[in-house]
PDB file of C-alpha atoms in Angstrom:
ATOM      1  CA  PHE A   1      23.408 -29.458 -25.382  1.00  0.00           C
ATOM      2  CA  THR A   2      24.393 -26.573 -23.137  1.00  0.00           C
ATOM      3  CA  MET A   3      23.765 -26.744 -19.420  1.00  0.00           C
ATOM      4  CA  ILE A   4      23.319 -23.287 -17.836  1.00  0.00           C
ATOM      5  CA  HIS A   5      23.560 -22.733 -14.092  1.00  0.00           C
ATOM      6  CA  GLU A   6      23.224 -19.428 -12.276  1.00  0.00           C
ATOM      7  CA  VAL A   7      24.604 -18.767  -8.799  1.00  0.00           C
ATOM      8  CA  ARG A   8      23.763 -15.654  -6.780  1.00  0.00           C
ATOM      9  CA  THR A   9      25.445 -15.029  -3.465  1.00  0.00           C
ATOM     10  CA  ALA A  10      26.233 -12.202  -1.085  1.00  0.00           C
ATOM     11  CA  LEU A  11      29.011 -11.833   1.445  1.00  0.00           C
ATOM     12  CA  THR A  12      30.312  -9.281   3.919  1.00  0.00           C
ATOM     13  CA  ILE A  13      34.075  -8.869   4.084  1.00  0.00           C
ATOM     14  CA  ASP A  14      35.868  -7.088   6.928  1.00  0.00           C
ATOM     15  CA  ALA A  15      38.161  -5.152   4.587  1.00  0.00           C
ATOM     16  CA  PRO A  16      37.773  -1.980   2.508  1.00  0.00           C
ATOM     17  CA  PRO A  17      36.282  -2.210  -1.008  1.00  0.00           C
ATOM     18  CA  GLU A  18      39.606  -1.233  -2.628  1.00  0.00           C
ATOM     19  CA  ARG A  19      41.278  -4.311  -1.136  1.00  0.00           C
ATOM     20  CA  VAL A  20      38.455  -6.598  -2.275  1.00  0.00           C
ATOM     21  CA  LEU A  21      38.559  -5.127  -5.793  1.00  0.00           C
ATOM     22  CA  ALA A  22      42.347  -5.599  -5.921  1.00  0.00           C
ATOM     23  CA  LEU A  23      41.904  -9.304  -5.157  1.00  0.00           C
ATOM     24  CA  LEU A  24      39.106  -9.745  -7.698  1.00  0.00           C
ATOM     25  CA  THR A  25      41.157  -8.075 -10.448  1.00  0.00           C
ATOM     26  CA  GLY A  26      44.405  -9.844  -9.536  1.00  0.00           C
ATOM     27  CA  PHE A  27      43.695 -12.462 -12.198  1.00  0.00           C
ATOM     28  CA  GLU A  28      47.311 -13.594 -12.491  1.00  0.00           C
ATOM     29  CA  ASP A  29      47.163 -14.667  -8.808  1.00  0.00           C
ATOM     30  CA  TYR A  30      44.020 -16.806  -9.277  1.00  0.00           C
ATOM     31  CA  PRO A  31      46.003 -20.061  -9.743  1.00  0.00           C
ATOM     32  CA  ARG A  32      47.414 -19.616  -6.212  1.00  0.00           C
ATOM     33  CA  TRP A  33      44.013 -19.618  -4.514  1.00  0.00           C
ATOM     34  CA  GLN A  34      41.477 -20.992  -6.984  1.00  0.00           C
ATOM     35  CA  PRO A  35      42.218 -24.695  -7.578  1.00  0.00           C
ATOM     36  CA  GLU A  36      40.375 -24.867 -10.923  1.00  0.00           C
ATOM     37  CA  THR A  37      42.463 -22.053 -12.441  1.00  0.00           C
ATOM     38  CA  ARG A  38      45.675 -23.600 -13.740  1.00  0.00           C
ATOM     39  CA  ALA A  39      47.071 -20.437 -15.384  1.00  0.00           C
ATOM     40  CA  ALA A  40      46.023 -16.840 -16.016  1.00  0.00           C
ATOM     41  CA  GLU A  41      47.548 -14.110 -18.150  1.00  0.00           C
ATOM     42  CA  VAL A  42      46.416 -10.522 -18.505  1.00  0.00           C
ATOM     43  CA  ARG A  43      46.550  -9.810 -22.252  1.00  0.00           C
ATOM     44  CA  GLU A  44      45.275  -6.258 -22.247  1.00  0.00           C
ATOM     45  CA  ARG A  45      44.849  -3.434 -19.723  1.00  0.00           C
ATOM     46  CA  ASP A  46      42.869  -0.212 -19.884  1.00  0.00           C
ATOM     47  CA  GLU A  47      44.335   3.292 -19.496  1.00  0.00           C
ATOM     48  CA  GLN A  48      44.061   2.903 -15.693  1.00  0.00           C
ATOM     49  CA  GLY A  49      46.105  -0.310 -15.750  1.00  0.00           C
ATOM     50  CA  ARG A  50      43.145  -2.565 -14.982  1.00  0.00           C
ATOM     51  CA  PRO A  51      42.855  -5.952 -16.716  1.00  0.00           C
ATOM     52  CA  VAL A  52      40.313  -5.900 -19.553  1.00  0.00           C
ATOM     53  CA  LEU A  53      41.264  -9.092 -21.439  1.00  0.00           C
ATOM     54  CA  VAL A  54      42.404 -12.182 -19.539  1.00  0.00           C
ATOM     55  CA  SER A  55      43.306 -15.651 -20.828  1.00  0.00           C
ATOM     56  CA  MET A  56      42.857 -18.542 -18.412  1.00  0.00           C
ATOM     57  CA  THR A  57      43.440 -22.267 -18.362  1.00  0.00           C
ATOM     58  CA  ILE A  58      40.729 -23.989 -16.345  1.00  0.00           C
ATOM     59  CA  GLY A  59      40.777 -27.590 -15.177  1.00  0.00           C
ATOM     60  CA  ALA A  60      37.815 -29.238 -13.480  1.00  0.00           C
ATOM     61  CA  MET A  61      35.813 -32.451 -13.616  1.00  0.00           C
ATOM     62  CA  GLY A  62      38.615 -34.160 -15.526  1.00  0.00           C
ATOM     63  CA  LEU A  63      38.627 -31.520 -18.268  1.00  0.00           C
ATOM     64  CA  LYS A  64      41.061 -28.777 -19.185  1.00  0.00           C
ATOM     65  CA  THR A  65      40.118 -25.807 -21.326  1.00  0.00           C
ATOM     66  CA  GLU A  66      41.265 -22.347 -22.314  1.00  0.00           C
ATOM     67  CA  THR A  67      38.953 -19.382 -21.888  1.00  0.00           C
ATOM     68  CA  THR A  68      39.237 -15.647 -22.469  1.00  0.00           C
ATOM     69  CA  LEU A  69      37.473 -13.143 -20.220  1.00  0.00           C
ATOM     70  CA  ALA A  70      36.491  -9.655 -21.362  1.00  0.00           C
ATOM     71  CA  VAL A  71      36.377  -7.540 -18.186  1.00  0.00           C
ATOM     72  CA  GLU A  72      34.337  -4.355 -17.797  1.00  0.00           C
ATOM     73  CA  TYR A  73      34.309  -1.949 -14.877  1.00  0.00           C
ATOM     74  CA  PHE A  74      31.427   0.135 -13.572  1.00  0.00           C
ATOM     75  CA  GLU A  75      30.919   2.373 -10.569  1.00  0.00           C
ATOM     76  CA  GLY A  76      30.912  -0.035  -7.641  1.00  0.00           C
ATOM     77  CA  GLY A  77      32.087  -3.198  -9.325  1.00  0.00           C
ATOM     78  CA  LEU A  78      33.105  -5.231 -12.317  1.00  0.00           C
ATOM     79  CA  ALA A  79      31.782  -7.851 -14.688  1.00  0.00           C
ATOM     80  CA  TRP A  80      33.339 -10.332 -17.049  1.00  0.00           C
ATOM     81  CA  ARG A  81      32.030 -12.249 -19.996  1.00  0.00           C
ATOM     82  CA  ALA A  82      33.857 -15.243 -21.405  1.00  0.00           C
ATOM     83  CA  VAL A  83      34.348 -15.771 -25.095  1.00  0.00           C
ATOM     84  CA  PRO A  84      32.549 -19.095 -25.737  1.00  0.00           C
ATOM     85  CA  GLY A  85      34.930 -22.031 -26.065  1.00  0.00           C
ATOM     86  CA  ASP A  86      34.977 -25.802 -26.255  1.00  0.00           C
ATOM     87  CA  VAL A  87      33.731 -26.404 -22.689  1.00  0.00           C
ATOM     88  CA  PHE A  88      32.298 -23.059 -21.563  1.00  0.00           C
ATOM     89  CA  ALA A  89      29.378 -21.813 -23.612  1.00  0.00           C
ATOM     90  CA  ARG A  90      29.115 -19.058 -20.955  1.00  0.00           C
ATOM     91  CA  ASN A  91      31.225 -17.999 -18.000  1.00  0.00           C
ATOM     92  CA  ASP A  92      29.883 -14.628 -16.907  1.00  0.00           C
ATOM     93  CA  ALA A  93      30.169 -12.942 -13.527  1.00  0.00           C
ATOM     94  CA  THR A  94      29.115  -9.626 -12.025  1.00  0.00           C
ATOM     95  CA  TYR A  95      30.439  -8.356  -8.706  1.00  0.00           C
ATOM     96  CA  VAL A  96      28.787  -5.374  -7.010  1.00  0.00           C
ATOM     97  CA  ILE A  97      31.031  -4.020  -4.261  1.00  0.00           C
ATOM     98  CA  ARG A  98      29.736  -1.565  -1.650  1.00  0.00           C
ATOM     99  CA  PRO A  99      31.344  -0.096   1.469  1.00  0.00           C
ATOM    100  CA  ASN A 100      29.353  -0.824   4.609  1.00  0.00           C
ATOM    101  CA  ALA A 101      28.906   1.192   7.823  1.00  0.00           C
ATOM    102  CA  GLU A 102      31.512  -0.889   9.679  1.00  0.00           C
ATOM    103  CA  GLY A 103      34.282   0.022   7.225  1.00  0.00           C
ATOM    104  CA  GLY A 104      34.099  -3.289   5.431  1.00  0.00           C
ATOM    105  CA  THR A 105      32.631  -4.401   2.136  1.00  0.00           C
ATOM    106  CA  ASP A 106      29.341  -5.943   1.100  1.00  0.00           C
ATOM    107  CA  ILE A 107      29.675  -7.896  -2.121  1.00  0.00           C
ATOM    108  CA  ASP A 108      26.954  -9.338  -4.339  1.00  0.00           C
ATOM    109  CA  CYS A 109      27.989 -11.889  -6.923  1.00  0.00           C
ATOM    110  CA  GLU A 110      25.993 -13.245  -9.829  1.00  0.00           C
ATOM    111  CA  THR A 111      27.630 -15.952 -11.902  1.00  0.00           C
ATOM    112  CA  VAL A 112      26.203 -17.710 -14.954  1.00  0.00           C
ATOM    113  CA  VAL A 113      28.077 -20.733 -16.242  1.00  0.00           C
ATOM    114  CA  GLY A 114      27.067 -22.646 -19.320  1.00  0.00           C
ATOM    115  CA  LEU A 115      28.819 -25.913 -20.080  1.00  0.00           C
ATOM    116  CA  SER A 116      28.835 -27.428 -23.545  1.00  0.00           C
ATOM    117  CA  TRP A 117      29.920 -30.723 -22.068  1.00  0.00           C
ATOM    118  CA  HIS A 118      27.548 -32.855 -19.999  1.00  0.00           C
ATOM    119  CA  GLY A 119      29.333 -36.056 -18.954  1.00  0.00           C
ATOM    120  CA  LEU A 120      28.162 -35.806 -15.324  1.00  0.00           C
ATOM    121  CA  PRO A 121      24.644 -35.766 -13.864  1.00  0.00           C
ATOM    122  CA  LEU A 122      23.111 -32.275 -13.846  1.00  0.00           C
ATOM    123  CA  PRO A 123      22.548 -32.095 -10.038  1.00  0.00           C
ATOM    124  CA  MET A 124      26.203 -32.990  -9.423  1.00  0.00           C
ATOM    125  CA  VAL A 125      27.463 -30.345 -11.854  1.00  0.00           C
ATOM    126  CA  LYS A 126      25.201 -27.691 -10.311  1.00  0.00           C
ATOM    127  CA  ARG A 127      26.520 -28.528  -6.829  1.00  0.00           C
ATOM    128  CA  MET A 128      30.110 -28.333  -8.088  1.00  0.00           C
ATOM    129  CA  MET A 129      29.520 -24.957  -9.793  1.00  0.00           C
ATOM    130  CA  THR A 130      27.836 -23.505  -6.701  1.00  0.00           C
ATOM    131  CA  LYS A 131      30.642 -24.798  -4.483  1.00  0.00           C
ATOM    132  CA  ASN A 132      33.247 -23.239  -6.774  1.00  0.00           C
ATOM    133  CA  VAL A 133      31.621 -19.787  -6.617  1.00  0.00           C
ATOM    134  CA  ASN A 134      31.173 -19.967  -2.844  1.00  0.00           C
ATOM    135  CA  ASP A 135      34.722 -21.265  -2.284  1.00  0.00           C
ATOM    136  CA  SER A 136      36.142 -18.458  -4.437  1.00  0.00           C
ATOM    137  CA  LEU A 137      34.332 -15.791  -2.432  1.00  0.00           C
ATOM    138  CA  LYS A 138      35.421 -17.409   0.848  1.00  0.00           C
ATOM    139  CA  ALA A 139      39.031 -17.358  -0.375  1.00  0.00           C
ATOM    140  CA  ILE A 140      38.741 -13.672  -1.328  1.00  0.00           C
ATOM    141  CA  LYS A 141      37.233 -12.955   2.099  1.00  0.00           C
ATOM    142  CA  ALA A 142      40.044 -14.804   3.913  1.00  0.00           C
ATOM    143  CA  MET A 143      42.772 -13.040   1.911  1.00  0.00           C
ATOM    144  CA  ALA A 144      41.150  -9.606   2.238  1.00  0.00           C
ATOM    145  CA  GLU A 145      40.803  -9.994   6.007  1.00  0.00           C
ATOM    146  CA  THR A 146      44.378 -11.227   6.490  1.00  0.00           C
ATOM    147  CA  PRO A 147      47.048  -8.547   6.952  1.00  0.00           C
ATOM    148  CA  ASN A 148      50.010  -8.788   4.573  1.00  0.00           C
ATOM    149  CA  SER A 149      48.239 -11.046   2.102  1.00  0.00           C
ATOM    150  CA  ASN A 150      48.567 -10.666  -1.691  1.00  0.00           C
ATOM    151  CA  ALA A 151      46.289  -7.618  -1.788  1.00  0.00           C
ATOM    152  CA  ASP A 152      48.810  -5.437   0.052  1.00  0.00           C
TER     153      ASP A 152
END
């Protein structure tokens, strides 16, 4: 049994797109601001130095698992697809990043998570997944809008 949940959200950040992208691709810093990420290691970078293969240790809902993300970049954003593992059947995300007229960034996020494990009631898991995506974007927003944060 695989439970799939999709979360779509949009956010405006009062910081330039380059700063937002730097935070999104700073995978090795995720454990400092994303509670579910216990560890992250960039295993491969492209010719521009951007992460393209990332290993992560994720802990949530009493479980701990390893996952590997394959990251792709496109004009105006990035996407990652997880290699299916013991807990995550899917862990895919797409971020579209656009400059806005005020000098900030509009970001659209689409995340699809598929869990192979189903020990909790479906509505509870969906709420937890949605909260995780929203909390992550709020953390990125707070860091991007704070001078001298990790993105500098």
